[in-house]
Amino acid sequence: MSFIKVENLVKKYESNTAVAGISLEIEKGELFGLLGPNGAGKSTTISMLSGLLTPTEGSICINGIDIVKKPMEVKKILGLVPQEIALYPTLTAKENLDFWGKMYNLSGKELRNRVQEVLELVGLEDRKNERIEKYSGGMKRRINIGAALLHRPEILIMDEPTVGIDPQSRNHILETVKRLNSEGMTVIYTSHYMEEVEFLCTRIGIIDHGRLLAMGEKDELKRSVITMDKIELELSKVTPTVSERIEKLEHVESFTVEDRKVTINSRKSEELLGNVLSAISKMNIKVLSMKIQEPNLESVFLSLTGRALRD
Ligand SMILES: Nc1ncnc2c1ncn2[C@@H]1O[C@H](COP(=O)(O)OP(=O)(O)OP(=O)(O)O)[C@@H](O)[C@H]1O
Ligand SMILES: [Mg+2]
């Protein structure tokens, strides 16, 4: 049986169906990514997975335990990093972690040690005695993550933990998540940043309008969508001959020429590139810049929904 098994999960708010029938299974030790735009239903799904919200329909079993029937048992092995920061601004980072540790029934030496370990893990040991209100957004997020780790959960559920923060904290968080996962923690990571999910996760679900539009291994998802590589070239000049020559090359599916920019769609960009470059140089034209774009999760999303992940 899967470590986490979700069957036909539905959440309705009066007239609005936020989650419209999601089924998924996650194995122990996986780093599963849930990717979707604003309002897709990510937070609602996660709130049900962590026992904060009761599903309208469907079931969730974690480690064989039904979360609706026995929420406390499941919560013991779960750590949730909510989208909204859940910290007291006037307390220091250490005091905040002490508070959360006590909520998880830690005390005495065990609590002290664990708070210290978590401060080191999130890289804020040297700032532990500063009040949270003086922290940057990224530092707050790191403490928010620390709070979810105090009771050594087996599963870490993170709801968009890097929104609106500085690159340094973002990298620290991504590296921490990778490390926790490599040490055996099962992680569910939601985001609307395609590049984060692409960097972190091996298996991904793409969610929109409360439904899973696609789910699978990252590479499998990319292959499942017929997308083409894009070769973008900026040339020193463009003459009518450029279009004529490009049109005749093998593996050119389609192309556009705008000002001095040539964009070519191809299924075999590697084989095509050399021929394009030599055709251009024969016309005594220089290539000022060159970019090859391979299919990514953004193109998968675009092809599934007809719109971009970010507005
Ligand atoms: N308490 C609520 N009452 C009514 N509707 C809600 C409530 N919470 C969420 N919704 C609606 O459910 C849908 C899904 O919201 P949800 O917060 O799960 O999306 P999300 O994917 O987390 O979005 P974001 O990326 O903006 O955080 C939205 O249409 C939202 O307006
Ligand atoms: Mg959300």
Short mmCIF file of C-alpha atoms and ligand atoms in Angstrom, two decimals:
data_model
loop_
_atom_site.label_atom_id
_atom_site.label_comp_id
_atom_site.label_asym_id
_atom_site.label_seq_id
_atom_site.Cartn_x
_atom_site.Cartn_y
_atom_site.Cartn_z
CA MET A 1 0.00 0.00 0.00
CA SER A 2 1.15 3.52 -0.76
CA PHE A 3 2.44 5.69 2.08
CA ILE A 4 -0.01 8.43 1.16
CA LYS A 5 -3.18 7.49 -0.68
CA VAL A 6 -5.74 10.07 -1.72
CA GLU A 7 -8.96 8.93 -3.37
CA ASN A 8 -11.44 11.13 -5.16
CA LEU A 9 -10.90 14.12 -2.89
CA VAL A 10 -13.50 16.88 -3.19
CA LYS A 11 -13.92 20.17 -1.32
CA LYS A 12 -16.90 22.39 -1.95
CA TYR A 13 -17.43 25.88 -0.56
CA GLU A 14 -21.11 26.66 -1.11
CA SER A 15 -21.22 27.41 -4.84
CA ASN A 16 -17.48 27.01 -5.38
CA THR A 17 -15.79 23.64 -5.86
CA ALA A 18 -12.17 24.25 -4.83
CA VAL A 19 -11.07 20.62 -5.24
CA ALA A 20 -13.00 18.57 -7.76
CA GLY A 21 -11.94 14.93 -7.39
CA ILE A 22 -8.23 14.38 -6.87
CA SER A 23 -6.68 10.93 -6.54
CA LEU A 24 -2.99 10.37 -6.02
CA GLU A 25 -0.50 8.08 -4.35
CA ILE A 26 2.85 9.01 -2.92
CA GLU A 27 5.53 6.57 -1.81
CA LYS A 28 7.73 6.88 1.24
CA GLY A 29 10.79 9.03 0.54
CA GLU A 30 9.34 10.76 -2.50
CA LEU A 31 9.65 14.47 -3.19
CA PHE A 32 6.34 15.09 -4.87
CA GLY A 33 5.58 18.43 -6.50
CA LEU A 34 2.13 19.94 -6.87
CA LEU A 35 2.30 22.63 -9.52
CA GLY A 36 -0.54 25.00 -10.31
CA PRO A 37 -1.47 28.66 -10.80
CA ASN A 38 -3.24 30.94 -8.28
CA GLY A 39 -6.57 29.56 -7.16
CA ALA A 40 -5.88 26.08 -8.58
CA GLY A 41 -6.73 24.34 -5.30
CA LYS A 42 -3.23 23.65 -3.94
CA SER A 43 -3.76 25.08 -0.44
CA THR A 44 -7.19 23.47 -0.12
CA THR A 45 -5.73 20.07 -1.08
CA ILE A 46 -2.86 20.49 1.36
CA SER A 47 -5.16 21.60 4.18
CA MET A 48 -7.14 18.39 3.74
CA LEU A 49 -3.95 16.30 3.56
CA SER A 50 -2.78 17.74 6.85
CA GLY A 51 -6.09 17.27 8.61
CA LEU A 52 -6.96 20.98 8.95
CA LEU A 53 -9.92 20.83 6.61
CA THR A 54 -12.51 18.07 6.31
CA PRO A 55 -13.08 16.83 2.77
CA THR A 56 -16.59 17.11 1.32
CA GLU A 57 -15.99 13.74 -0.33
CA GLY A 58 -13.19 11.23 -0.73
CA SER A 59 -10.60 9.69 1.56
CA ILE A 60 -7.02 10.24 2.65
CA CYS A 61 -4.91 7.48 4.17
CA ILE A 62 -1.44 8.19 5.45
CA ASN A 63 0.66 5.24 6.54
CA GLY A 64 -2.52 3.18 6.45
CA ILE A 65 -4.38 5.52 8.82
CA ASP A 66 -7.52 7.37 7.74
CA ILE A 67 -6.87 11.05 8.47
CA VAL A 68 -10.53 11.96 8.84
CA LYS A 69 -11.11 9.20 11.41
CA LYS A 70 -7.84 9.52 13.32
CA PRO A 71 -6.42 13.01 12.69
CA MET A 72 -4.23 13.13 15.81
CA GLU A 73 -2.37 9.95 14.93
CA VAL A 74 -1.53 11.22 11.50
CA LYS A 75 -0.64 14.73 12.67
CA LYS A 76 2.16 13.26 14.79
CA ILE A 77 4.07 12.24 11.69
CA LEU A 78 3.20 15.33 9.64
CA GLY A 79 4.90 18.70 9.47
CA LEU A 80 3.01 21.47 7.70
CA VAL A 81 4.59 24.66 6.42
CA PRO A 82 1.55 26.86 5.75
CA GLN A 83 1.37 29.47 3.01
CA GLU A 84 0.74 32.17 5.63
CA ILE A 85 3.50 32.75 8.20
CA ALA A 86 2.43 31.43 11.59
CA LEU A 87 4.84 33.20 13.96
CA TYR A 88 4.55 35.76 16.76
CA PRO A 89 6.21 38.97 15.54
CA THR A 90 7.14 40.30 18.99
CA LEU A 91 8.86 37.08 20.08
CA THR A 92 12.37 36.12 19.02
CA ALA A 93 13.00 33.28 16.59
CA LYS A 94 14.09 31.04 19.44
CA GLU A 95 11.01 31.90 21.53
CA ASN A 96 8.77 31.15 18.57
CA LEU A 97 10.37 27.74 18.10
CA ASP A 98 10.12 27.07 21.87
CA PHE A 99 6.42 27.83 21.61
CA TRP A 100 5.87 25.49 18.66
CA GLY A 101 8.01 22.79 20.29
CA LYS A 102 5.79 22.86 23.38
CA MET A 103 2.74 22.55 21.12
CA TYR A 104 4.31 19.30 19.92
CA ASN A 105 4.82 18.18 23.54
CA LEU A 106 8.57 18.71 23.63
CA SER A 107 10.09 19.98 26.86
CA GLY A 108 13.29 20.37 28.86
CA LYS A 109 16.56 19.32 27.35
CA GLU A 110 14.92 17.63 24.38
CA LEU A 111 13.16 20.88 23.46
CA ARG A 112 16.35 22.95 23.88
CA ASN A 113 18.39 20.57 21.75
CA ARG A 114 15.80 20.32 19.04
CA VAL A 115 15.30 24.11 18.80
CA GLN A 116 19.06 24.50 18.47
CA GLU A 117 19.26 21.82 15.76
CA VAL A 118 16.41 23.37 13.80
CA LEU A 119 17.95 26.86 14.03
CA GLU A 120 21.14 25.43 12.57
CA LEU A 121 19.25 23.56 9.88
CA VAL A 122 17.51 26.70 8.63
CA GLY A 123 20.75 28.67 8.94
CA LEU A 124 19.59 31.25 11.50
CA GLU A 125 21.36 30.18 14.68
CA ASP A 126 23.30 33.47 14.81
CA ARG A 127 20.07 35.52 14.64
CA LYS A 128 18.01 33.44 17.08
CA ASN A 129 17.66 36.17 19.70
CA GLU A 130 16.21 38.77 17.32
CA ARG A 131 12.51 39.45 17.20
CA ILE A 132 10.69 38.00 14.22
CA GLU A 133 9.31 41.46 13.32
CA LYS A 134 12.87 42.49 12.48
CA TYR A 135 13.40 39.52 10.19
CA SER A 136 13.27 39.72 6.41
CA GLY A 137 10.49 37.85 4.61
CA GLY A 138 12.90 35.07 3.69
CA MET A 139 14.15 34.64 7.25
CA LYS A 140 10.58 34.44 8.53
CA ARG A 141 9.86 31.72 6.00
CA ARG A 142 12.91 29.77 7.14
CA ILE A 143 11.75 29.88 10.78
CA ASN A 144 8.26 28.90 9.60
CA ILE A 145 9.83 25.81 8.04
CA GLY A 146 11.85 25.17 11.19
CA ALA A 147 8.65 25.20 13.26
CA ALA A 148 7.23 22.38 11.13
CA LEU A 149 10.34 20.25 11.67
CA LEU A 150 10.64 20.37 15.46
CA HIS A 151 8.82 17.10 16.12
CA ARG A 152 10.86 15.24 13.47
CA PRO A 153 7.97 14.51 11.13
CA GLU A 154 8.19 11.74 8.56
CA ILE A 155 6.28 13.82 6.04
CA LEU A 156 6.83 17.49 5.31
CA ILE A 157 4.09 19.34 3.48
CA MET A 158 5.08 22.76 2.16
CA ASP A 159 2.67 25.31 0.73
CA GLU A 160 4.53 27.74 -1.56
CA PRO A 161 7.39 28.29 0.90
CA THR A 162 9.38 30.65 -1.31
CA VAL A 163 6.83 33.23 -2.46
CA GLY A 164 8.14 36.78 -2.38
CA ILE A 165 11.53 36.23 -0.79
CA ASP A 166 15.14 37.07 -1.56
CA PRO A 167 17.20 34.69 -3.74
CA GLN A 168 19.55 33.78 -0.89
CA SER A 169 16.75 32.53 1.38
CA ARG A 170 15.10 30.86 -1.58
CA ASN A 171 18.23 28.90 -2.39
CA HIS A 172 18.70 28.01 1.25
CA ILE A 173 15.15 26.68 1.43
CA LEU A 174 15.47 24.66 -1.79
CA GLU A 175 18.76 23.15 -0.63
CA THR A 176 17.27 22.35 2.79
CA VAL A 177 14.30 20.59 1.19
CA LYS A 178 16.63 18.54 -1.02
CA ARG A 179 18.75 17.60 1.96
CA LEU A 180 15.81 16.58 4.16
CA ASN A 181 14.49 14.44 1.33
CA SER A 182 17.87 12.81 0.72
CA GLU A 183 17.91 11.91 4.43
CA GLY A 184 14.62 10.05 3.93
CA MET A 185 11.85 12.55 4.53
CA THR A 186 8.79 12.35 2.31
CA VAL A 187 8.02 15.82 0.97
CA ILE A 188 5.00 17.32 -0.75
CA TYR A 189 5.98 20.65 -2.24
CA THR A 190 3.49 23.01 -3.83
CA SER A 191 4.44 25.93 -5.95
CA HIS A 192 3.48 27.96 -8.96
CA TYR A 193 7.16 28.36 -9.81
CA MET A 194 7.82 25.85 -12.53
CA GLU A 195 11.60 26.06 -12.14
CA GLU A 196 11.46 25.17 -8.41
CA VAL A 197 9.38 22.08 -8.95
CA GLU A 198 11.57 21.15 -11.89
CA PHE A 199 14.70 21.49 -9.73
CA LEU A 200 13.36 19.67 -6.68
CA CYS A 201 10.89 17.01 -7.65
CA THR A 202 11.00 13.82 -9.65
CA ARG A 203 7.26 13.18 -9.71
CA ILE A 204 4.85 15.99 -10.32
CA GLY A 205 1.12 16.63 -10.40
CA ILE A 206 -0.19 19.56 -12.40
CA ILE A 207 -3.34 21.00 -10.85
CA ASP A 208 -5.80 23.56 -12.16
CA HIS A 209 -9.45 24.33 -11.33
CA GLY A 210 -9.31 21.70 -8.57
CA ARG A 211 -8.35 18.86 -10.89
CA LEU A 212 -5.13 17.02 -11.58
CA LEU A 213 -4.55 17.60 -15.26
CA ALA A 214 -1.50 15.38 -15.43
CA MET A 215 0.71 13.44 -13.09
CA GLY A 216 3.90 11.51 -13.56
CA GLU A 217 7.68 11.50 -13.66
CA LYS A 218 9.03 14.87 -14.73
CA ASP A 219 10.62 13.63 -17.94
CA GLU A 220 7.63 11.45 -18.78
CA LEU A 221 5.36 14.49 -18.46
CA LYS A 222 7.55 16.50 -20.78
CA ARG A 223 7.64 13.71 -23.33
CA SER A 224 3.89 13.18 -23.13
CA VAL A 225 3.30 16.60 -24.60
CA ILE A 226 4.25 17.13 -28.18
CA THR A 227 6.42 20.15 -27.79
CA MET A 228 9.22 21.37 -29.93
CA ASP A 229 12.56 22.94 -29.23
CA LYS A 230 12.90 26.55 -30.17
CA ILE A 231 16.07 27.98 -31.71
CA GLU A 232 16.29 31.74 -31.35
CA LEU A 233 18.95 33.64 -33.27
CA GLU A 234 19.74 37.31 -33.44
CA LEU A 235 21.49 38.18 -36.70
CA SER A 236 23.58 41.15 -37.79
CA LYS A 237 21.15 41.68 -40.66
CA VAL A 238 18.27 39.92 -42.37
CA THR A 239 17.88 39.64 -46.13
CA PRO A 240 15.09 37.89 -48.07
CA THR A 241 17.55 35.07 -48.75
CA VAL A 242 17.60 34.20 -45.03
CA SER A 243 13.99 32.99 -45.09
CA GLU A 244 14.52 31.15 -48.36
CA ARG A 245 17.54 29.25 -47.02
CA ILE A 246 16.02 28.39 -43.65
CA GLU A 247 12.85 27.11 -45.27
CA LYS A 248 14.87 24.56 -47.25
CA LEU A 249 16.71 23.07 -44.25
CA GLU A 250 15.78 19.65 -42.94
CA HIS A 251 14.08 19.47 -39.48
CA VAL A 252 12.61 22.99 -39.68
CA GLU A 253 8.97 22.62 -38.64
CA SER A 254 8.15 26.32 -38.77
CA PHE A 255 9.93 29.63 -38.33
CA THR A 256 9.40 33.36 -37.99
CA VAL A 257 11.61 36.32 -38.87
CA GLU A 258 11.05 39.56 -36.99
CA ASP A 259 13.47 42.46 -37.38
CA ARG A 260 16.79 40.66 -36.98
CA LYS A 261 15.43 37.85 -34.84
CA VAL A 262 14.84 34.40 -36.30
CA THR A 263 12.87 31.80 -34.32
CA ILE A 264 12.81 28.22 -35.58
CA ASN A 265 10.68 25.39 -34.19
CA SER A 266 12.19 21.96 -34.55
CA ARG A 267 11.91 18.45 -33.16
CA LYS A 268 15.60 17.87 -33.84
CA SER A 269 17.27 21.12 -32.89
CA GLU A 270 20.68 19.53 -32.30
CA GLU A 271 20.88 18.18 -35.83
CA LEU A 272 19.47 21.36 -37.30
CA LEU A 273 21.61 23.90 -35.50
CA GLY A 274 24.89 23.26 -37.34
CA ASN A 275 23.17 23.52 -40.72
CA VAL A 276 21.44 26.76 -39.76
CA LEU A 277 24.70 28.34 -38.61
CA SER A 278 26.60 27.33 -41.73
CA ALA A 279 23.77 28.54 -44.01
CA ILE A 280 23.84 31.93 -42.28
CA SER A 281 27.59 32.28 -42.40
CA LYS A 282 27.55 31.52 -46.15
CA MET A 283 25.36 34.59 -46.58
CA ASN A 284 28.03 36.68 -44.80
CA ILE A 285 25.70 37.33 -41.88
CA LYS A 286 26.87 37.19 -38.27
CA VAL A 287 25.00 35.49 -35.44
CA LEU A 288 24.94 37.98 -32.54
CA SER A 289 23.21 35.72 -30.05
CA MET A 290 21.77 32.23 -29.94
CA LYS A 291 19.40 30.42 -27.58
CA ILE A 292 17.88 26.95 -27.64
CA GLN A 293 14.80 26.38 -25.56
CA GLU A 294 13.81 22.81 -24.81
CA PRO A 295 10.32 21.78 -23.65
CA ASN A 296 9.82 22.45 -19.96
CA LEU A 297 6.98 22.14 -17.47
CA GLU A 298 5.74 25.54 -18.55
CA SER A 299 5.18 24.20 -22.07
CA VAL A 300 3.48 21.11 -20.62
CA PHE A 301 1.12 23.35 -18.67
CA LEU A 302 0.54 25.57 -21.67
CA SER A 303 -0.34 22.64 -23.85
CA LEU A 304 -2.73 21.18 -21.21
CA THR A 305 -4.57 24.38 -20.39
CA GLY A 306 -3.92 26.76 -23.24
CA ARG A 307 -2.51 29.35 -20.84
CA ALA A 308 0.73 30.12 -19.03
CA LEU A 309 1.41 29.09 -15.41
CA ARG A 310 1.88 32.69 -14.39
CA ASP A 311 -0.45 35.46 -15.48
N1 LIG B 1 -12.55 29.48 2.76
C1 LIG B 1 -12.93 29.56 1.49
N2 LIG B 1 -14.19 29.88 1.14
C2 LIG B 1 -14.58 29.95 -0.14
N3 LIG B 1 -13.76 29.71 -1.20
C3 LIG B 1 -12.49 29.39 -0.93
C4 LIG B 1 -12.00 29.29 0.41
N4 LIG B 1 -10.69 28.93 0.36
C5 LIG B 1 -10.39 28.82 -0.95
N5 LIG B 1 -11.46 29.09 -1.72
C6 LIG B 1 -11.51 29.04 -3.20
O1 LIG B 1 -11.05 27.77 -3.63
C7 LIG B 1 -10.26 27.87 -4.80
C8 LIG B 1 -8.90 27.25 -4.55
O2 LIG B 1 -8.19 28.01 -3.59
P1 LIG B 1 -6.77 27.58 -3.02
O3 LIG B 1 -6.42 28.56 -1.94
O4 LIG B 1 -6.81 26.15 -2.65
O5 LIG B 1 -5.85 27.78 -4.30
P2 LIG B 1 -4.26 27.78 -4.41
O6 LIG B 1 -3.90 26.88 -5.54
O7 LIG B 1 -3.65 27.51 -3.09
O8 LIG B 1 -3.96 29.29 -4.86
P3 LIG B 1 -2.71 30.26 -4.50
O9 LIG B 1 -1.60 29.89 -5.45
O10 LIG B 1 -3.24 31.62 -4.78
O11 LIG B 1 -2.36 30.05 -3.06
C9 LIG B 1 -10.22 29.36 -5.16
O12 LIG B 1 -11.18 29.60 -6.12
C10 LIG B 1 -10.57 30.03 -3.84
O13 LIG B 1 -11.20 31.26 -4.08
MG MG B 2 -2.42 28.53 -1.89
#
